[in-house]
Coordinates of C-alpha atoms and ligand atoms in Angstrom, one line a residue:
X1 CA 51.4 94.4 82.3
X2 CA 48.8 94.1 85.1
X3 CA 45.1 94.2 84.0
X4 CA 43.6 97.6 84.9
X5 CA 40.1 96.2 85.6
X6 CA 40.6 92.5 86.3
X7 CA 43.0 89.9 87.8
X8 CA 46.6 89.4 86.9
X9 CA 48.8 89.7 83.9
X10 CA 47.1 90.9 80.7
X11 CA 48.8 88.1 78.6
X12 CA 47.5 85.3 80.8
X13 CA 44.1 83.8 79.9
X14 CA 42.2 80.9 81.5
X15 CA 39.7 79.7 78.9
X16 CA 36.6 78.0 80.0
X17 CA 36.3 74.4 78.8
X18 CA 33.2 73.8 76.7
X19 CA 31.8 71.3 79.3
X20 CA 32.3 73.9 82.1
X21 CA 30.2 76.5 80.1
X22 CA 27.4 73.9 79.8
X23 CA 27.7 73.0 83.5
X24 CA 27.3 76.7 84.5
X25 CA 24.4 77.2 82.1
X26 CA 22.6 74.2 83.6
X27 CA 22.9 75.6 87.2
X28 CA 22.6 79.4 87.0
X29 CA 21.4 79.9 83.4
X30 CA 23.3 81.5 80.5
X31 CA 25.1 84.8 81.2
X32 CA 24.3 87.8 79.0
X33 CA 26.9 89.7 77.0
X34 CA 27.3 93.1 78.8
X35 CA 29.4 95.8 77.2
X36 CA 32.1 97.0 79.6
X37 CA 34.0 100.3 79.7
X38 CA 37.3 100.4 77.9
X39 CA 40.5 101.8 79.3
X40 CA 40.3 104.9 76.9
X41 CA 36.7 105.6 78.0
X42 CA 37.7 105.3 81.7
X43 CA 40.6 107.6 81.3
X44 CA 38.5 110.3 79.7
X45 CA 36.3 110.8 82.8
X46 CA 38.9 111.2 85.5
X47 CA 38.5 114.5 87.3
X48 CA 41.3 117.0 87.8
X49 CA 43.7 116.3 90.6
X50 CA 43.2 118.4 93.7
X51 CA 46.8 118.1 94.9
X52 CA 49.3 121.0 94.8
X53 CA 52.1 120.3 92.3
X54 CA 55.0 118.4 93.8
X55 CA 57.9 116.2 92.7
X56 CA 56.8 113.5 95.2
X57 CA 54.0 112.0 93.0
X58 CA 52.5 111.8 89.6
X59 CA 48.9 113.0 88.8
X60 CA 48.8 111.1 85.5
X61 CA 45.2 109.9 84.9
X62 CA 46.3 106.3 84.1
X63 CA 48.3 106.0 87.4
X64 CA 45.3 107.4 89.3
X65 CA 42.9 105.0 87.6
X66 CA 45.1 101.9 88.1
X67 CA 45.2 102.7 91.9
X68 CA 41.6 103.6 92.3
X69 CA 40.2 100.1 93.2
X70 CA 41.3 96.6 94.3
X71 CA 39.8 93.2 93.5
X72 CA 36.5 93.0 95.4
X73 CA 33.4 92.4 93.4
X74 CA 32.1 96.0 94.0
X75 CA 35.6 97.1 92.7
X76 CA 35.1 95.0 89.5
X77 CA 31.5 96.3 89.0
X78 CA 32.8 99.9 89.5
X79 CA 35.7 99.5 87.1
X80 CA 33.9 97.7 84.3
X81 CA 31.0 100.2 84.4
X82 CA 33.2 103.3 84.9
X83 CA 31.2 104.0 88.1
X84 CA 34.4 104.5 90.2
X85 CA 33.2 107.6 91.9
X86 CA 36.5 108.5 93.6
X87 CA 40.1 108.4 92.5
X88 CA 43.4 109.1 94.2
X89 CA 44.5 112.7 93.3
X90 CA 48.1 111.5 92.9
X91 CA 50.3 108.4 93.2
X92 CA 53.7 108.4 94.8
X93 CA 56.3 105.6 94.2
X94 CA 58.9 106.0 96.9
X95 CA 62.2 104.1 96.6
X96 CA 63.5 104.6 100.1
X97 CA 62.2 104.9 103.7
X98 CA 63.4 108.6 103.8
X99 CA 61.2 109.4 100.8
X100 CA 58.2 107.8 102.6
X101 CA 59.0 110.1 105.6
X102 CA 59.1 113.2 103.3
X103 CA 55.8 112.2 101.6
X104 CA 54.1 111.9 105.0
X105 CA 55.5 115.4 106.0
X106 CA 54.2 116.8 102.8
X107 CA 50.8 115.2 103.4
X108 CA 50.6 116.4 106.9
X109 CA 51.6 120.0 105.9
X110 CA 49.1 120.1 103.1
X111 CA 46.3 118.1 104.8
X112 CA 46.3 115.2 102.3
X113 CA 44.8 111.8 103.0
X114 CA 47.3 109.0 102.4
X115 CA 46.5 105.4 101.3
X116 CA 49.4 102.9 101.5
X117 CA 49.3 100.5 98.6
X118 CA 51.1 97.2 98.3
X119 CA 49.9 95.0 95.4
X120 CA 46.3 96.3 95.3
X121 CA 44.9 92.8 95.7
X122 CA 42.6 93.7 98.5
X123 CA 39.2 92.0 98.2
X124 CA 37.4 94.0 100.8
X125 CA 37.9 97.7 99.7
X126 CA 41.1 98.4 101.6
X127 CA 42.7 100.7 99.1
X128 CA 39.7 102.6 97.7
X129 CA 39.7 106.4 98.1
X130 CA 36.5 107.7 99.6
X131 CA 34.6 110.8 98.8
X132 CA 35.1 114.2 100.5
X133 CA 37.9 116.5 101.4
X134 CA 41.0 116.5 101.8
X135 CA 42.6 115.2 98.5
X136 CA 44.0 111.6 98.4
X137 CA 47.5 110.5 97.7
X138 CA 48.1 106.8 97.2
X139 CA 51.6 105.7 98.2
X140 CA 52.5 102.7 96.0
X141 CA 55.3 100.8 97.7
X142 CA 56.3 98.5 94.8
X143 CA 59.7 100.2 94.4
X144 CA 60.6 99.2 98.0
X145 CA 61.3 95.7 96.7
X146 CA 64.6 94.4 98.0
X147 CA 65.7 91.7 100.4
X148 CA 68.3 93.8 102.3
X149 CA 69.9 91.1 104.4
X150 CA 69.5 87.4 105.1
X151 CA 70.9 86.0 108.4
X152 CA 71.3 82.3 107.8
X153 CA 72.3 81.6 111.4
X154 CA 69.1 83.1 112.9
X155 CA 67.0 82.2 109.8
X156 CA 65.7 85.7 109.4
X157 CA 65.6 88.2 106.5
X158 CA 65.2 92.0 106.5
X159 CA 63.1 93.0 103.5
X160 CA 61.6 96.1 102.1
X161 CA 57.8 96.0 102.6
X162 CA 56.7 96.6 99.0
X163 CA 58.3 93.5 97.7
X164 CA 55.8 91.2 95.8
X165 CA 55.6 87.5 96.4
X166 CA 57.5 86.2 93.3
X167 CA 60.4 88.7 93.8
X168 CA 60.6 87.9 97.5
X169 CA 60.7 84.1 96.8
X170 CA 63.2 84.5 94.0
X171 CA 65.6 86.7 96.1
X172 CA 65.4 84.3 99.1
X173 CA 65.6 81.1 96.9
X174 CA 68.9 82.3 95.5
X175 CA 70.3 82.1 99.0
X176 CA 68.7 78.7 99.8
X177 CA 65.7 80.0 101.7
X178 CA 62.0 80.3 101.2
X179 CA 59.5 82.6 103.0
X180 CA 56.8 80.0 102.5
X181 CA 53.9 82.5 102.4
X182 CA 51.8 81.6 99.3
X183 CA 48.4 83.3 99.2
X184 CA 46.5 82.6 96.0
X185 CA 47.2 86.3 95.1
X186 CA 51.0 85.6 95.5
X187 CA 51.8 87.1 92.1
X188 CA 50.4 90.6 92.9
X189 CA 50.4 91.0 96.7
X190 CA 53.2 92.4 98.8
X191 CA 54.9 91.6 102.1
X192 CA 53.6 94.9 103.7
X193 CA 50.1 94.2 102.4
X194 CA 50.2 90.7 103.9
X195 CA 51.2 92.1 107.3
X196 CA 48.7 95.0 107.2
X197 CA 45.9 92.5 106.4
X198 CA 46.9 89.5 108.5
X199 CA 47.1 87.4 105.5
X200 CA 47.3 83.6 105.4
X201 CA 49.2 81.5 102.7
X202 CA 48.0 78.2 101.3
X203 CA 50.7 76.2 103.2
X204 CA 50.1 78.0 106.5
X205 CA 49.9 74.6 108.3
X206 CA 53.6 74.1 107.7
X207 CA 54.9 77.7 107.5
X208 CA 52.5 79.5 109.7
X209 CA 50.3 82.6 109.2
X210 CA 51.9 86.0 108.5
X211 CA 51.8 86.9 112.2
X212 CA 54.2 83.9 112.8
X213 CA 56.6 85.3 110.1
X214 CA 56.6 88.9 111.1
X215 CA 59.3 89.5 113.7
X216 CA 59.8 93.3 113.6
X217 CA 60.2 96.3 111.3
X218 CA 60.0 100.0 110.6
X219 CA 56.7 101.9 110.5
X220 CA 56.6 105.6 109.3
X221 CA 53.7 107.4 110.9
X222 CA 52.4 111.0 111.2
X223 CA 53.7 111.0 114.8
X224 CA 57.2 109.9 114.0
X225 CA 58.5 106.4 113.4
X226 CA 58.0 103.2 115.3
X227 CA 60.8 100.6 115.3
X228 CA 59.8 97.1 116.3
X229 CA 62.9 95.3 117.5
X230 CA 63.4 91.6 116.8
X231 CA 63.4 89.0 119.6
X232 CA 62.8 85.3 119.4
X233 CA 60.2 85.9 122.1
X234 CA 59.5 88.6 124.7
X235 CA 57.5 89.1 127.9
X236 CA 58.0 92.9 127.9
X237 CA 54.4 93.9 128.0
X238 CA 51.9 93.9 125.1
X239 CA 53.5 93.1 121.8
X240 CA 53.3 96.1 119.5
X241 CA 53.8 93.9 116.4
X242 CA 50.2 92.9 116.9
X243 CA 49.0 96.5 116.6
X244 CA 50.7 96.7 113.2
X245 CA 49.5 93.3 112.0
X246 CA 46.0 94.0 110.6
X247 CA 46.3 97.8 110.9
X248 CA 45.3 98.1 107.2
X249 CA 47.3 101.2 106.5
X250 CA 45.6 103.2 109.3
X251 CA 48.6 103.6 111.6
X252 CA 51.4 104.2 109.3
X253 CA 53.4 102.9 106.3
X254 CA 55.5 99.8 107.0
X255 CA 58.7 100.3 105.0
X256 CA 60.8 97.4 106.3
X257 CA 60.0 94.0 107.9
X258 CA 62.2 91.4 109.5
X259 CA 60.7 88.0 108.8
X260 CA 61.4 84.4 109.6
X261 CA 62.6 82.3 106.7
X262 CA 63.0 78.6 106.1
X263 CA 65.6 76.5 104.4
X264 CA 64.3 75.3 101.0
X265 CA 62.6 72.0 101.6
X266 CA 64.1 68.8 100.3
X267 CA 60.7 67.5 99.2
X268 CA 57.3 69.0 98.5
X269 CA 54.4 67.1 97.0
X270 CA 50.6 67.5 96.8
X271 CA 48.3 64.5 96.7
X272 CA 44.6 63.8 96.8
X273 CA 42.1 61.6 98.5
X274 CA 38.4 61.2 97.7
X275 CA 35.9 60.8 100.6
X276 CA 32.3 59.4 100.1
X277 CA 30.8 62.5 101.8
X278 CA 31.5 65.8 103.6
X279 CA 31.1 64.4 107.1
X280 CA 33.7 61.7 106.6
X281 CA 36.1 64.2 105.0
X282 CA 35.6 66.7 107.9
X283 CA 36.2 64.0 110.5
X284 CA 39.3 62.8 108.8
X285 CA 40.8 66.3 108.5
X286 CA 40.0 67.1 112.1
X287 CA 41.7 63.9 113.3
X288 CA 44.8 64.7 111.1
X289 CA 44.9 68.2 112.6
X290 CA 44.7 66.8 116.2
X291 CA 47.3 64.1 115.6
X292 CA 50.4 66.2 115.0
X293 CA 50.8 65.0 111.4
X294 CA 53.3 67.3 109.6
X295 CA 51.3 68.2 106.5
X296 CA 51.7 71.6 104.9
X297 CA 48.2 72.0 103.5
X298 CA 44.8 70.3 103.9
X299 CA 42.0 71.5 101.6
X300 CA 38.8 69.7 101.7
X301 CA 36.2 70.5 99.0
X302 CA 32.4 69.9 99.4
X303 CA 30.7 67.8 96.7
X304 CA 29.8 70.8 94.5
X305 CA 33.3 72.2 94.6
X306 CA 34.7 68.7 93.9
X307 CA 32.4 68.4 90.8
X308 CA 33.2 72.0 89.7
X309 CA 36.9 71.3 90.0
X310 CA 36.6 68.2 87.9
X311 CA 34.5 69.9 85.2
X312 CA 36.9 72.9 85.1
X313 CA 39.9 70.7 84.5
X314 CA 38.6 70.2 81.0
X315 CA 39.9 66.6 81.0
X316 CA 36.5 65.1 80.3
X317 CA 37.5 61.6 79.4
X318 CA 39.8 61.2 82.4
X319 CA 37.2 62.7 84.7
X320 CA 34.6 60.2 83.2
X321 CA 36.8 57.3 84.1
X322 CA 37.5 58.7 87.6
X323 CA 33.7 59.1 88.2
X324 CA 33.0 55.5 87.1
X325 CA 36.0 54.1 89.1
X326 CA 35.0 55.9 92.3
X327 CA 31.4 54.9 91.8
X328 CA 32.4 51.2 91.8
X329 CA 34.0 51.5 95.2
X330 CA 31.0 53.3 96.7
X331 CA 32.2 56.9 96.3
X332 CA 29.3 58.5 94.4
X333 CA 27.8 61.9 93.8
X334 CA 28.5 63.2 97.3
X335 CA 32.2 62.7 96.9
X336 CA 34.5 65.2 98.4
X337 CA 38.1 65.9 97.3
X338 CA 40.9 66.4 99.8
X339 CA 44.1 67.9 98.4
X340 CA 47.0 67.8 100.8
X341 CA 50.6 68.8 100.8
X342 CA 53.6 67.4 102.5
X343 CA 56.8 69.5 102.8
X344 CA 60.1 68.8 104.4
X345 CA 62.8 66.2 104.4
X346 CA 62.1 63.1 102.3
X347 CA 61.5 60.8 105.4
X348 CA 59.4 63.4 107.1
X349 CA 57.3 64.0 104.0
X350 CA 56.9 60.2 103.4
X351 CA 55.9 59.7 107.1
X352 CA 53.3 62.5 107.0
X353 CA 51.8 61.2 103.7
X354 CA 51.6 57.7 105.2
X355 CA 49.8 59.1 108.3
X356 CA 47.3 61.1 106.2
X357 CA 46.4 58.0 104.2
X358 CA 46.1 55.8 107.2
X359 CA 43.7 58.2 109.1
X360 CA 41.8 59.0 105.9
X361 CA 41.3 55.3 105.1
X362 CA 39.7 54.8 108.5
X363 CA 37.2 57.5 107.5
X364 CA 36.5 55.7 104.2
X365 CA 38.8 57.9 102.1
X366 CA 40.3 56.6 98.9
X367 CA 43.8 58.0 98.0
X368 CA 44.4 58.8 94.3
X369 CA 47.9 60.0 94.8
X370 CA 49.8 62.6 92.6
X371 CA 47.8 63.3 89.5
X372 CA 45.1 65.6 91.0
X373 CA 47.6 67.0 93.5
X374 CA 49.9 68.0 90.6
X375 CA 47.0 69.5 88.7
X376 CA 46.2 71.6 91.8
X377 CA 49.9 72.7 92.2
X378 CA 50.1 73.8 88.5
X379 CA 47.0 75.9 88.6
X380 CA 47.3 77.2 92.2
X381 CA 48.0 80.8 91.1
X382 CA 46.2 80.5 87.7
X383 CA 42.7 79.8 89.0
X384 CA 42.0 83.5 89.8
X385 CA 42.3 84.2 86.1
X386 CA 39.1 82.3 85.5
X387 CA 37.2 85.2 87.1
X388 CA 38.2 87.3 84.1
X389 CA 36.8 84.7 81.7
X390 CA 33.6 84.2 83.7
X391 CA 33.0 87.9 83.8
X392 CA 33.1 88.0 80.0
X393 CA 30.6 85.1 79.9
X394 CA 28.2 87.3 82.0
X395 CA 28.9 85.8 85.5
X396 CA 30.1 87.6 88.6
X397 CA 32.2 85.5 91.0
X398 CA 33.1 86.3 94.6
X399 CA 34.4 84.5 97.6
X400 CA 34.1 84.9 101.4
X401 CA 35.7 83.2 104.3
X402 CA 35.7 82.7 108.1
X403 CA 37.1 80.5 110.8
X404 CA 35.3 78.8 113.7
X405 CA 35.7 75.9 116.2
X406 CA 35.5 72.3 115.0
X407 CA 32.2 71.7 116.7
X408 CA 30.5 74.2 114.3
X409 CA 32.6 74.3 111.3
X410 CA 31.3 71.4 109.2
X411 CA 27.6 72.2 109.5
X412 CA 28.1 76.0 109.4
X413 CA 30.0 75.7 106.0
X414 CA 27.0 73.9 104.5
X415 CA 24.4 76.3 106.1
X416 CA 26.1 79.3 104.7
X417 CA 26.7 77.7 101.3
X418 CA 23.0 76.7 101.0
X419 CA 21.7 80.1 102.1
X420 CA 23.8 81.7 99.4
X421 CA 22.5 79.2 96.8
X422 CA 18.9 80.4 97.6
X423 CA 19.9 84.0 98.3
X424 CA 18.6 85.5 95.0
X425 CA 15.6 83.1 94.7
X426 CA 13.1 86.0 95.1
X427 CA 14.6 87.5 91.9
X428 CA 14.3 84.1 90.1
X429 CA 18.1 83.7 90.1
X430 CA 20.1 80.6 91.0
X431 CA 23.5 81.0 92.7
X432 CA 26.2 78.4 92.3
X433 CA 27.9 78.2 95.7
X434 CA 30.5 75.8 97.0
X435 CA 32.8 75.6 99.9
X436 CA 36.1 74.1 101.1
X437 CA 37.9 73.9 104.4
X438 CA 41.0 75.8 103.7
X439 CA 43.2 76.4 106.8
X440 CA 43.3 73.9 109.6
X441 CA 44.1 74.3 113.2
X442 CA 44.0 72.0 116.2
X443 CA 40.9 73.8 117.6
X444 CA 39.0 74.6 114.4
X445 CA 39.3 75.5 110.7
X446 CA 38.6 78.2 108.2
X447 CA 36.3 77.7 105.3
X448 CA 36.2 79.5 102.0
X449 CA 32.9 79.9 100.1
X450 CA 32.9 80.7 96.3
X451 CA 29.7 82.0 94.8
X452 CA 28.7 82.8 91.3
X453 CA 25.6 84.5 89.9
X454 CA 24.6 86.2 86.7
X455 CA 25.6 89.8 86.1
X456 CA 22.9 92.3 85.4
X457 CA 23.2 95.0 82.8
X458 CA 22.5 97.7 85.4
X459 CA 25.7 98.0 87.6
X460 CA 23.6 99.2 90.6
X461 CA 21.4 96.1 90.4
X462 CA 24.5 93.9 90.1
X463 CA 25.9 95.6 93.2
X464 CA 22.6 95.0 95.0
X465 CA 22.8 91.3 94.2
X466 CA 26.3 91.1 95.6
X467 CA 25.2 93.0 98.7
X468 CA 22.2 90.8 99.3
X469 CA 24.5 87.7 99.3
X470 CA 27.4 89.3 101.2
X471 CA 25.2 90.6 104.0
X472 CA 23.3 87.3 104.3
X473 CA 26.5 85.3 104.6
X474 CA 28.2 87.8 106.9
X475 CA 25.2 87.8 109.4
X476 CA 25.2 84.0 109.4
X477 CA 28.9 83.9 110.0
X478 CA 28.5 86.0 113.1
X479 CA 25.4 84.1 114.3
X480 CA 27.3 80.8 114.0
X481 CA 30.3 82.0 116.0
X482 CA 32.7 82.7 113.1
X483 CA 35.1 85.6 112.7
X484 CA 34.1 88.1 110.0
X485 CA 37.5 87.4 108.4
X486 CA 40.1 84.6 108.7
X487 CA 42.4 86.1 106.1
X488 CA 41.1 88.9 103.9
X489 CA 40.8 91.5 106.6
X490 CA 38.2 94.1 107.3
X491 CA 38.7 97.1 104.9
X492 CA 35.5 98.7 104.0
X493 CA 33.3 95.7 103.3
X494 CA 33.6 94.0 106.7
X495 CA 33.8 97.1 108.9
X496 CA 30.1 97.3 109.9
X497 CA 30.3 93.7 111.2
X498 CA 33.5 94.3 113.2
X499 CA 31.9 95.8 116.4
X500 CA 29.9 92.6 117.0
X501 CA 33.3 90.8 117.2
X502 CA 35.4 93.4 119.0
X503 CA 32.8 95.1 121.2
X504 CA 32.4 98.8 121.8
X505 CA 35.4 99.0 124.1
X506 CA 37.5 97.0 121.6
X507 CA 36.6 99.4 118.7
X508 CA 37.5 102.4 120.9
X509 CA 40.9 100.8 121.7
X510 CA 41.6 100.3 118.0
X511 CA 40.5 103.8 117.2
X512 CA 42.7 105.2 120.0
X513 CA 45.8 103.5 118.5
X514 CA 45.0 105.2 115.2
X515 CA 44.6 108.5 117.0
X516 CA 48.1 108.2 118.5
X517 CA 49.8 107.5 115.1
X518 CA 47.6 109.6 113.0
X519 CA 46.1 112.5 115.1
X520 CA 44.5 114.2 112.0
X521 CA 42.8 111.1 110.7
X522 CA 44.6 111.3 107.3
X523 CA 45.8 107.7 107.0
X524 CA 43.4 105.5 105.0
X525 CA 40.3 106.9 106.8
X526 CA 37.1 105.0 106.5
X527 CA 38.7 101.5 106.6
X528 CA 38.5 98.9 109.4
X529 CA 36.5 101.2 111.7
X530 CA 34.0 103.0 109.5
X531 CA 30.5 103.4 108.0
X532 CA 28.3 100.7 106.3
X533 CA 29.7 99.3 103.1
X534 CA 26.4 99.2 101.2
X535 CA 25.8 102.9 101.5
X536 CA 29.4 103.7 100.6
X537 CA 29.3 101.6 97.4
X538 CA 26.0 103.0 96.3
X539 CA 27.1 106.6 97.0
X540 CA 30.2 106.1 94.8
X541 CA 28.4 104.3 92.0
X542 CA 25.6 106.9 92.0
X543 CA 28.0 109.8 91.5
X544 CA 29.8 108.3 88.6
X545 CA 29.5 109.1 84.9
X546 CA 29.2 105.5 83.7
X547 CA 30.6 104.1 80.4
X548 CA 29.7 107.0 78.2
X549 CA 31.0 109.7 80.5
Ligands
FAD601 C1 42.8 86.3 93.5 C2 43.0 86.7 94.9 C3 43.4 85.6 95.8 C4 43.7 85.9 97.2 N1 44.1 84.9 98.0 C5 44.4 85.2 99.3 C6 44.9 84.2 100.1 O1 45.1 83.1 99.7 N2 45.2 84.5 101.4 C7 45.0 85.8 101.8 O2 45.3 86.1 103.0 N3 44.5 86.8 101.1 C8 44.2 86.5 99.8 N4 43.7 87.5 99.0 C9 43.5 88.9 99.5 C10 44.8 89.8 99.4 O3 45.7 89.3 98.4 C11 45.4 90.0 100.7 O4 44.6 90.8 101.5 C12 46.8 90.6 100.6 O5 47.4 90.5 101.9 C13 46.8 92.1 100.2 O6 48.2 92.4 99.9 P1 48.5 93.6 98.9 O7 50.0 93.8 98.9 O8 47.9 93.4 97.6 O9 47.8 94.8 99.7 P2 46.9 96.0 99.2 O10 45.7 95.4 98.6 O11 47.7 96.9 98.4 O12 46.6 96.7 100.6 C14 45.8 96.0 101.6 C15 45.9 96.9 102.9 O13 47.2 96.9 103.4 C16 47.7 98.2 103.5 N5 49.1 98.2 103.2 C17 49.7 97.6 102.1 N6 51.0 97.8 102.2 C18 51.2 98.4 103.3 C19 52.4 98.9 104.0 N7 53.6 98.7 103.4 N8 52.3 99.5 105.1 C20 51.1 99.8 105.7 N9 50.0 99.4 105.2 C21 50.0 98.7 104.0 C22 46.8 99.1 102.6 O14 46.7 100.4 103.0 C23 45.5 98.3 102.7 O15 44.8 98.8 103.8 C24 43.5 87.3 97.6 C25 43.1 88.3 96.7 C26 42.9 88.0 95.4 C27 42.5 89.1 94.5

């Protein structure tokens, strides 16, 4: 079963190696043991549902609790301290498009706010109910989970939108295809959620972003349904798919999507190269991206992330040898690890790997081949479980991301990382912050910053620490010409920064699309275009009973 207040399956643990605990202690200090709320305690404080009785949904407290929050750090703070503030009043689990239609009619008739829910893996507050009237109904789409049709000739598949990553891959793999979309949240995120948030998978360099996959579909809205027909390409005016992509549940509920699929690759491997420093690594990765090399993934870690990855592997003896060996060839403390993937036919994959090595060597890179690449592959969906362990050790961990042109990206990544590191200095706290280039394009790249700080006993103080860092980084991202999100979307936590990217007219245009599909403002209100995140979180936390109820 899925954890109610953390990441992933309850039976999966990611223990912290002893050397990693020491490493964290030496950088940010020891974490305190903080008592968290139990499931029983949390269930006791859920207010009565405000929905009229109906067979369309359940009002069971546990369903409502399990759909109250996603995976952002404010969500974790709220769940662990029982300062959730606001719950859905009911949860519906439709199994057919017609049921979704009926649920929307019920909601419209009874003036009920509706939150579409895929896997609940949002990290920016997409699926959180907000305070106020009218009551809130969360529509969990996990039972719309079938691949309905695969067209092997056109290489497309019609899928129900609530299908989660593993189920989608398994149903397609049985027919010799892959979808090729592997966000790190793959286990617990859905096709509809990926489309509604403009998600990006780890091998996007080969398979494309979700907007490259999404060809058409069926959207149920308060103003009727919108069918998006499938064409290989079209010049028939603005493409309405792009309104649905990134609409974050504000325009309607996507029940079906037609997507592009790929024949299962003959070969797929992940390999690694060490660079002596960040600048050489960035130059090599840029050259690869501009030389039409057919890699599927390029992920370049800065020196701190490289060191943290080695320490977290728990393979101390091997890592010791690797450090000494790399030192002998002049790759010292500033070393940066590039993990790259090659996917395709065997000759194509071999050619791509050869080109990567040849370009990297010119930039002083040293290939170490499969061992580290395999380690990365094995733990690619396991790493998020570490956040559960770190939380218990008294550490809060969060991530943020952006994309910008090549001319800024290398230095901006370091500036933002360093600002975060010093971001709590006035409270006498050190932050561990590191960064990697994650998705690479011909014209620029995205980078992904991970930051870790000590939790405080007082959840409001912990939230304030998070807010200080989040706001600092978000402002810097905008100042340096980055987008407020390359892949996580806007939700609640990025909404206040969106106008500086879209402009006043742009925001009005987005709002006017919402008004057409949702004239009464009942679909996931307060997300994407909304009020400041800090105020919303503090309001919710302030109204809550806390652990003891
Ligand atoms: C550990 C972890 C790792 C992550 N890694 C990545 C990553 O590598 N790449 C990446 O892009 N993101 C990543 N994310 C973020 C998150 O997984 C994505 O935003 C994902 O696309 C959300 O999908 P979901 O099904 O969980 O959607 P939810 O969280 O349930 O919903 C997200 C938004 O989509 C809307 N929505 C969901 N389904 C529908 C539907 N059928 N119709 C209309 N609206 C809908 C919801 O209303 C909401 O606004 C990660 C998150 C976590 C916790």
